[in-house]
Every structure is written in structure tokens, then in C-alpha cells.
Amino acid sequence: MKFELHTTDPSGARAGTITTDHGTIQTPIFMPVGTVGSVKAVTQEQLRQDVKAQIILGNTYHLYLRPGMDVLREAGGLHKFNGWERPILTDSGGYQVFSLAANRKIKEEGVVFQSHIDGSRHLFTPENVMDIQRTIGADIIMAFDECPPYPSEYKYAKRSMELTHRWLDRCIRRLGETEPVYGHAQTLFPIVQGSTYKDLRKASAEAIASRNCDGNAIGGLSVGEPEAEMYDMCGLVTELLPKEKPRYLMGVGTPWNILQNIELGVDMFDCVMPTRNGRNGMLFTWQGVINIRNKKWATDFSPIDPQTPSFASQQYTRAYLRHLFVAGEFLALTLASIHNLAFYLDLVREAREQILQGTYGAWKSKMIPQLQTRL
Amino acid sequence: MKFELHTTDPSGARAGTITTDHGTIQTPIFMPVGTVGSVKAVTQEQLRQDVKAQIILGNTYHLYLRPGMDVLREAGGLHKFNGWERPILTDSGGYQVFSLAANRKIKEEGVVFQSHIDGSRHLFTPENVMDIQRTIGADIIMAFDECPPYPSEYKYAKRSMELTHRWLDRCIRRLGETEPVYGHAQTLFPIVQGSTYKDLRKASAEAIASRNCDGNAIGGLSVGEPEAEMYDMCGLVTELLPKEKPRYLMGVGTPWNILQNIELGVDMFDCVMPTRNGRNGMLFTWQGVINIRNKKWATDFSPIDPQTPSFASQQYTRAYLRHLFVAGEFLALTLASIHNLAFYLDLVREAREQILQGTYGAWKSKMIPQLQTRL
């Protein structure tokens, strides 16, 4: 993986290009989440052509449980299995083990947990999670970490962070001892933790930076803390992470969260919000936020969002989409998901334009109140 | 509407072209069902580009209840509302009133029923059903009929058929007194009834033919009767319906039902089977029937159906589709629906080729056992 930083805007926002064996990614970028190998309710053609996704995510925890390693290995990896030949990033399963699995026990060795599907018992260690991500075959893979909940006591957050750092070294060692399974390169991103404690975040950022990996991630944010605290932590960490490496803020967020964090020097984002909220009828548009189930849209025959360059956004009306939601039609989920994702991708594309022109700060300040408007 | 009959194959199968104000339809044709203005889980682009649908159905009963006439009128009709600019056919609501609505009471005037959604009371008459179909704006509209259940006593079937004939005359009268709402022409198809009684079917076919409408439909079949009985009734009726008008067999059926009825001189079909069964994991292919949830497909990395010319059928593997079903992913519903519909459309396209070459009978006899194979 190669990262070229083209420019840093006066505001601090960055524009760059990541090159992987499956193609390039223009940053800042938003990555749609394809939990079990499918971005929910959206086909791979729609992702390519309508959403214009450059990279998608897969969740190691989910893929490990279903379809499982045997199927993925025999398929030739996730790219071959789901037919997505552009870049893929997989998380490490850490977050899902803590949010979804039952009866989890954290030990130095790793985490024992029970599947949320059938209750079967499993062990994740830094080593086997690296092996699993080798088998999935993503271009960018994440270190195995513990993501402490918000709020966490200082003592717990510190111990957890130190465990994450020790696990990181085991991840790095394991990767050094193994080869990619399918020929293409896989790049490890370690994860900064430290909850909402400034000294821990600093210590973690320094520890992570010292490993000299090709990209770095910020985890443990957007887990319930106030937005101001997220921005504080993020800004503090990006100050310390190497400038010549991409920074990925995990699990963030709303359109305005993304714009704010781009200014803090973040290059990559992922979040289930555009798809999950979309499936509940919440649409993000260039004009503001729409609850499409609202009666007021029943006879609004204007496009879902004329400014978002996707077929779903421009060729279907608000009235029709509302009808589909009210009638409980599957197509509602598809159109809302495509629109929201296309909007997120258009948002970061425009952010990149503004950065390249050096006008990001003023543009962002103008956009945020508009994006937050309730229509 | 214009119907040009190009050829009748030695077997009796027919190839023709229907021309409507929204474009042409090559017959024999299968029409995907878009109940409430959406073919379930499939976008209009996928219908055009991947399924290659030439005409879709809308259900008057469903559209009347949701989104309702006010919304459809203000939208400019269903074509504008759902963005499908090719031909549309609407049924008359008769079938749904009898299969879905509660507390229905049939009188000479019409049918009083309660909505299956909110229990509200409504009256369908031949006159207001014509008005409703004017407001929906389909290119082909259906007469209001009673569809008796199977089995029905002779006396009931006869009375019901006579009522359907009287209602037909009221439909014809009402249409003569009203104009299309959106400028394009609307063509009425009356419906042959008569349950499984040969003399009633004959009488009904003669009565329907005598009205000299531009197309004719056969209703009340595929409602639980043995397949042999369906073919008997259909063959008997097509003998009596005018040759120069298209014949539409409502609600049929499996791929082999369609091939058999094409030979009996049917030109148009609709059925929820490809979408409904698809959503349950039943796939129709050129090689036979697949239950994609079966464990045997877990590592079958061949295309869903290499012979069906759709992106869904060729670019996704059986193993991936099985995984999506097992994991409960929405994308499973979309891919299975697109594949099944594309297969049905490919089936009638190939049937048409065979008819034009005069080889339909032998081809059909060879195909039916193959299509019925359980893979």
C-alpha cells in the first residue's frame, strides 16, 4: 500500500491517494460497511455505478462465523466470494466481540466468546485474528484491540490500552511470520485507544506511531461520548500520528462529524449510519435531514435529492420513496441505502475538491448547519 | 393498442407484437408483478437492464388502498409515480378482494369489503373500478370480475360467471363514457370465468368473445385445481377466443405451466412465483430447480445460472447467494428475484424464437423435464 499526501488545506484537512493492489482510493474517503460480505440491500453493481464506492468494509467477526473460513479460503478470499474487485478493509473483530458476542472473557491470551448466532464458543487471539484476516484477504487489515465502553474508569481504560498495545506487537509479529494467501499485499493498521483520557490518548498515539505501520486508526470514539469530546480526542491524536500515513477514524459518523474530523486531519471513515438509518427512513441530503416516513412527503414529487449524483437520488421521488416505506416494500430499503451512501461519497468527494482548492474551512463552516437542517 | 400476430407454430404456439402508447411487447411474454407499484426487492433500472421486462403489473386493490387515488392522480398516474415508462397492466382488484380483504359481501351492485391494512370499509363496483384504473393509468386494464374458489359447486360457478358477464357490460359502458386521464390509450381486457366446468368455460369464452374487446383474459385458473384441469380449461377457451386478439392467462405459473399454455395459444402471463419463491430461496434455472439454502451449494462457486443473461445470474455464485440467504441478508432477496425474473423473461424470449422457427413443440417437450429437474 502506498499513500500520497497531495495537499494539506490551511484548515488542516488533507487530500491524498491510497494505492492498493486492488486499485486506488481518493482521500478523504467514506467506506460503506459490508458486514457479512454484502452492503445491506445494495448490489455490488449499485455500489460501483451508483454509490461510486472506492473501498468497502467487511467484519471479521461476522465473516469468521458465516460463511466461515473454509468457504472463504475455497472461494479464493472475500474479493472473489462477493465479486467486489476494488479494495476491501476488514476490522479485527474486536469491536463486535464486545458489542455482539455473549459471555466474553478477556485474558492476556485473547478473548473467549460465544457466537450471537448459535452460542458456539470461540477464541480470538491477536495471532488467529491475523490468520483469519489473511484468509479473508482484505487489502487493509486491522490490529486486534479491545474497545472499552464509554464511559470507562481511568484505571480500566489504561489497562485496556496497554493490553491493546501488547496485542498489537503480537499482530505485527504474526504478520511478519506469514504470507498473504492470495498474492496481493495486505497492510496492517494499528488502532489508537485510550477512551476519553487525554494522557492515555497521547500515550497511545505515541505508542502506535512508534510501530511505524503504513497507516493508523483511531478507535474507541463515537461510542456514546459527547461530540465535543470526540473532536478533542481526535484532534489530539492526529497531532501525534505521522503526517505521511493515512489516518482512519473508525465508526464515524454523521455527515457533520465527518466534515469536522476531516478538518482534524482524518483521511478515512466508515459507519453503518447511512445504511442503518436509511433502512429506518432517515435520509441525509445536501439540503438537510429528511424523515421520509413523514406525511409531508406524500405528494412531494421532487427527486429524493437532486444534488446527489446517483440514479436512486435523482430518478425516484420523495413521494414514491415514502409510499414504499409506508407499504413496507423492500425497495424502500434499497433506494434509501443507495441514496444515503451516494450522498456520503459525494460529500467526501466535494470535501476533497475544497481541500485541493484550499477552501475547506469556510466551506465546512457553511455546510454543517445546512446538513443538520431538519427538512 | 394494436396486436400483430406474426406466426402460429404447428404446435399452436403464437408469436406476436403488442403495441401500446408506452412501447411494444413481444409475445409470448411474462409480466413481473409490481403489486403496490414496485416489483418486490427490484429497482426499475434492474427491471429494464437486467430482467429486461417489457411490461409490469400493478394491483388495483393495493394501489387503491396505498398510496391511494389522490396521490396517484397528483403524480400523473402510476408510470410517473414509480418511474416505469414502459407498458403497465393493472388487474381489476377482483382477485385481491376475494383473497385478501375481510368481510366481503358480493351484491349485484358490486363488492363491499374491509381493507386488510386498517379494516376500513370500501365498495368496488364495475364502474368505480374502471374509474380507479383510469386514475392509475395503466395501458391495459382488466374488467371487474368475481374469481370463484376451487373447487366451486356448479350452481355457484354458473351464477358467479353470469355476474362477471353482467359486470363486464357495465365496465364497457363506463369506459365508453369516460376518457383516459393522462392522454395515453387504455385497453380493456374482459375475463373468461366458469371454474372447471367445460360448458361454463365454453359459454363464458363465447360471451367474452362476443364483446369484441381488443384483448381477452382467462381467469380463475391456477387456483388449486390439478394442472391437467388447468390445461383442459385453457385449451378449450383459447379455441373459442378470437385468434387476432392477444390472450392473457392470469396468475400462471411455473416455467413448465407457461410452456404448456403457450402451446395452447396463450400470449401473456403473470405470476408472483418468480419473486415470491425467489425470496424463499427457490431458483428456477435452465438446468432445473435449485433450493439455494441447501448445504450442497455452500462451496459451489459456479454462477447462479450461466445460461440466463442477467448480471445477477452470471456475476454472483451459488455459494455467495446461499451465504446471503443463510445470513439473512436483504441482498439475497434482490439477487434471487432478479435471477428468477430474468430467467422467466429469457424463457419466453427463447419460446418466441422457437415459435418463429416453427420448432416450438419439440423444443417444449425437451425442455419441460429439464426445467422440472431438482438440482
PDB file of C-alpha atoms in Angstrom, chain A residues 35-46 48-50 62-63 66-67 70-72 74-76 78 80-83 279 298-299 301 311-312 315-317 319-320 323-324 326-331 333-335 338, chain B residues 35-46 48-50 62-63 66-67 70-72 74-76 78 80-83 279 298-299 301 311-312 315-317 319-320 323-324 326-331 333-335 338:
ATOM      1  CA  THR A  35     -20.789  -6.646   7.369  1.00  0.00           C
ATOM      2  CA  VAL A  36     -21.143 -10.244   6.156  1.00  0.00           C
ATOM      3  CA  GLY A  37     -19.782  -9.628   2.662  1.00  0.00           C
ATOM      4  CA  SER A  38     -22.735  -7.563   1.442  1.00  0.00           C
ATOM      5  CA  VAL A  39     -23.521  -3.877   1.950  1.00  0.00           C
ATOM      6  CA  LYS A  40     -27.062  -4.413   3.184  1.00  0.00           C
ATOM      7  CA  ALA A  41     -29.760  -4.169   0.460  1.00  0.00           C
ATOM      8  CA  VAL A  42     -27.300  -2.899  -2.206  1.00  0.00           C
ATOM      9  CA  THR A  43     -25.799  -4.895  -5.078  1.00  0.00           C
ATOM     10  CA  GLN A  44     -22.128  -4.689  -5.985  1.00  0.00           C
ATOM     11  CA  GLU A  45     -23.105  -3.083  -9.325  1.00  0.00           C
ATOM     12  CA  GLN A  46     -25.067  -0.385  -7.494  1.00  0.00           C
ATOM     13  CA  ARG A  48     -19.768   0.628  -8.184  1.00  0.00           C
ATOM     14  CA  GLN A  49     -22.007   2.560 -10.534  1.00  0.00           C
ATOM     15  CA  ASP A  50     -24.463   4.482  -8.389  1.00  0.00           C
ATOM     16  CA  HIS A  62     -19.269 -11.901  11.098  1.00  0.00           C
ATOM     17  CA  LEU A  63     -17.320 -13.428   8.217  1.00  0.00           C
ATOM     18  CA  ARG A  66     -20.604 -17.029   8.410  1.00  0.00           C
ATOM     19  CA  PRO A  67     -19.728 -18.177   5.770  1.00  0.00           C
ATOM     20  CA  ASP A  70     -13.354 -22.921   4.851  1.00  0.00           C
ATOM     21  CA  VAL A  71     -15.762 -21.334   2.384  1.00  0.00           C
ATOM     22  CA  LEU A  72     -13.746 -18.105   2.091  1.00  0.00           C
ATOM     23  CA  GLU A  74     -12.019 -22.201  -1.078  1.00  0.00           C
ATOM     24  CA  ALA A  75     -13.592 -19.168  -2.785  1.00  0.00           C
ATOM     25  CA  GLY A  76     -10.175 -17.523  -3.047  1.00  0.00           C
ATOM     26  CA  LEU A  78     -13.640 -12.236   0.017  1.00  0.00           C
ATOM     27  CA  LYS A  80     -13.697 -13.443  -5.235  1.00  0.00           C
ATOM     28  CA  PHE A  81     -16.520 -14.586  -2.951  1.00  0.00           C
ATOM     29  CA  ASN A  82     -18.617 -11.432  -3.192  1.00  0.00           C
ATOM     30  CA  GLY A  83     -17.398 -10.206  -6.585  1.00  0.00           C
ATOM     31  CA  ARG A 279     -33.446   1.493   6.360  1.00  0.00           C
ATOM     32  CA  ALA A 298     -46.744  12.085   0.465  1.00  0.00           C
ATOM     33  CA  THR A 299     -47.197  14.353  -2.554  1.00  0.00           C
ATOM     34  CA  PHE A 301     -42.852  14.655  -6.467  1.00  0.00           C
ATOM     35  CA  PHE A 311     -29.777   7.242 -10.057  1.00  0.00           C
ATOM     36  CA  ALA A 312     -31.682   6.456  -6.852  1.00  0.00           C
ATOM     37  CA  GLN A 315     -34.837   9.290 -10.639  1.00  0.00           C
ATOM     38  CA  TYR A 316     -37.144   8.463  -7.729  1.00  0.00           C
ATOM     39  CA  THR A 317     -39.347  10.974  -5.963  1.00  0.00           C
ATOM     40  CA  ALA A 319     -43.446  10.731  -2.610  1.00  0.00           C
ATOM     41  CA  TYR A 320     -42.648   7.343  -4.160  1.00  0.00           C
ATOM     42  CA  HIS A 323     -45.019   5.243  -0.264  1.00  0.00           C
ATOM     43  CA  LEU A 324     -42.548   2.327  -0.397  1.00  0.00           C
ATOM     44  CA  VAL A 326     -45.336   3.085   4.360  1.00  0.00           C
ATOM     45  CA  ALA A 327     -46.264  -0.009   2.323  1.00  0.00           C
ATOM     46  CA  GLY A 328     -43.315  -1.944   3.774  1.00  0.00           C
ATOM     47  CA  GLU A 329     -41.721  -2.611   0.368  1.00  0.00           C
ATOM     48  CA  PHE A 330     -38.157  -3.984   0.220  1.00  0.00           C
ATOM     49  CA  LEU A 331     -37.330  -1.474  -2.497  1.00  0.00           C
ATOM     50  CA  LEU A 333     -34.517  -0.173   1.925  1.00  0.00           C
ATOM     51  CA  THR A 334     -32.534  -0.397  -1.293  1.00  0.00           C
ATOM     52  CA  LEU A 335     -33.301   3.118  -2.527  1.00  0.00           C
ATOM     53  CA  ILE A 338     -28.162   3.739  -2.162  1.00  0.00           C
TER      54      ILE A 338
ATOM     55  CA  THR B  35     -48.133  -5.168  -6.516  1.00  0.00           C
ATOM     56  CA  VAL B  36     -48.009  -1.729  -4.875  1.00  0.00           C
ATOM     57  CA  GLY B  37     -46.061  -0.016  -7.647  1.00  0.00           C
ATOM     58  CA  SER B  38     -42.791  -1.869  -7.032  1.00  0.00           C
ATOM     59  CA  VAL B  39     -41.673  -5.316  -8.158  1.00  0.00           C
ATOM     60  CA  LYS B  40     -40.591  -6.509  -4.737  1.00  0.00           C
ATOM     61  CA  ALA B  41     -36.855  -6.026  -3.975  1.00  0.00           C
ATOM     62  CA  VAL B  42     -36.009  -4.987  -7.568  1.00  0.00           C
ATOM     63  CA  THR B  43     -35.319  -1.453  -8.835  1.00  0.00           C
ATOM     64  CA  GLN B  44     -36.810  -0.128 -12.052  1.00  0.00           C
ATOM     65  CA  GLU B  45     -33.285   0.043 -13.548  1.00  0.00           C
ATOM     66  CA  GLN B  46     -32.717  -3.623 -12.726  1.00  0.00           C
ATOM     67  CA  ARG B  48     -35.123  -2.633 -17.501  1.00  0.00           C
ATOM     68  CA  GLN B  49     -31.484  -3.581 -17.805  1.00  0.00           C
ATOM     69  CA  ASP B  50     -31.073  -6.927 -16.091  1.00  0.00           C
ATOM     70  CA  HIS B  62     -53.294  -2.464  -3.341  1.00  0.00           C
ATOM     71  CA  LEU B  63     -52.754   0.807  -5.197  1.00  0.00           C
ATOM     72  CA  ARG B  66     -51.909   2.703  -0.797  1.00  0.00           C
ATOM     73  CA  PRO B  67     -50.785   5.243  -1.942  1.00  0.00           C
ATOM     74  CA  ASP B  70     -55.262  11.320  -4.589  1.00  0.00           C
ATOM     75  CA  VAL B  71     -51.521  10.661  -4.640  1.00  0.00           C
ATOM     76  CA  LEU B  72     -51.636   8.772  -7.949  1.00  0.00           C
ATOM     77  CA  GLU B  74     -51.435  14.223  -8.420  1.00  0.00           C
ATOM     78  CA  ALA B  75     -48.376  12.214  -9.520  1.00  0.00           C
ATOM     79  CA  GLY B  76     -49.818  11.973 -13.040  1.00  0.00           C
ATOM     80  CA  LEU B  78     -48.534   5.142 -11.956  1.00  0.00           C
ATOM     81  CA  LYS B  80     -44.908   8.859 -13.454  1.00  0.00           C
ATOM     82  CA  PHE B  81     -45.224   7.802  -9.822  1.00  0.00           C
ATOM     83  CA  ASN B  82     -42.897   4.813  -9.995  1.00  0.00           C
ATOM     84  CA  GLY B  83     -40.768   5.938 -12.930  1.00  0.00           C
ATOM     85  CA  ARG B 279     -37.458 -14.700  -1.752  1.00  0.00           C
ATOM     86  CA  ALA B 298     -22.071 -23.834   0.204  1.00  0.00           C
ATOM     87  CA  THR B 299     -18.912 -24.190  -1.899  1.00  0.00           C
ATOM     88  CA  PHE B 301     -18.559 -21.216  -6.904  1.00  0.00           C
ATOM     89  CA  PHE B 311     -25.842  -9.749 -14.273  1.00  0.00           C
ATOM     90  CA  ALA B 312     -27.286 -11.309 -11.113  1.00  0.00           C
ATOM     91  CA  GLN B 315     -21.771 -12.479 -11.810  1.00  0.00           C
ATOM     92  CA  TYR B 316     -22.785 -13.982  -8.453  1.00  0.00           C
ATOM     93  CA  THR B 317     -22.075 -17.537  -7.390  1.00  0.00           C
ATOM     94  CA  ALA B 319     -22.153 -20.228  -2.814  1.00  0.00           C
ATOM     95  CA  TYR B 320     -22.418 -16.459  -2.302  1.00  0.00           C
ATOM     96  CA  HIS B 323     -24.459 -17.453   2.182  1.00  0.00           C
ATOM     97  CA  LEU B 324     -26.662 -14.350   1.814  1.00  0.00           C
ATOM     98  CA  VAL B 326     -28.320 -18.216   5.453  1.00  0.00           C
ATOM     99  CA  ALA B 327     -27.087 -14.917   6.917  1.00  0.00           C
ATOM    100  CA  GLY B 328     -30.496 -13.301   6.329  1.00  0.00           C
ATOM    101  CA  GLU B 329     -29.114 -10.536   4.095  1.00  0.00           C
ATOM    102  CA  PHE B 330     -31.529  -8.359   2.090  1.00  0.00           C
ATOM    103  CA  LEU B 331     -29.320  -8.744  -0.958  1.00  0.00           C
ATOM    104  CA  LEU B 333     -33.956 -11.321  -1.899  1.00  0.00           C
ATOM    105  CA  THR B 334     -32.822  -8.920  -4.599  1.00  0.00           C
ATOM    106  CA  LEU B 335     -30.459 -11.319  -6.379  1.00  0.00           C
ATOM    107  CA  ILE B 338     -33.681 -10.599 -10.376  1.00  0.00           C
TER     108      ILE B 338
END
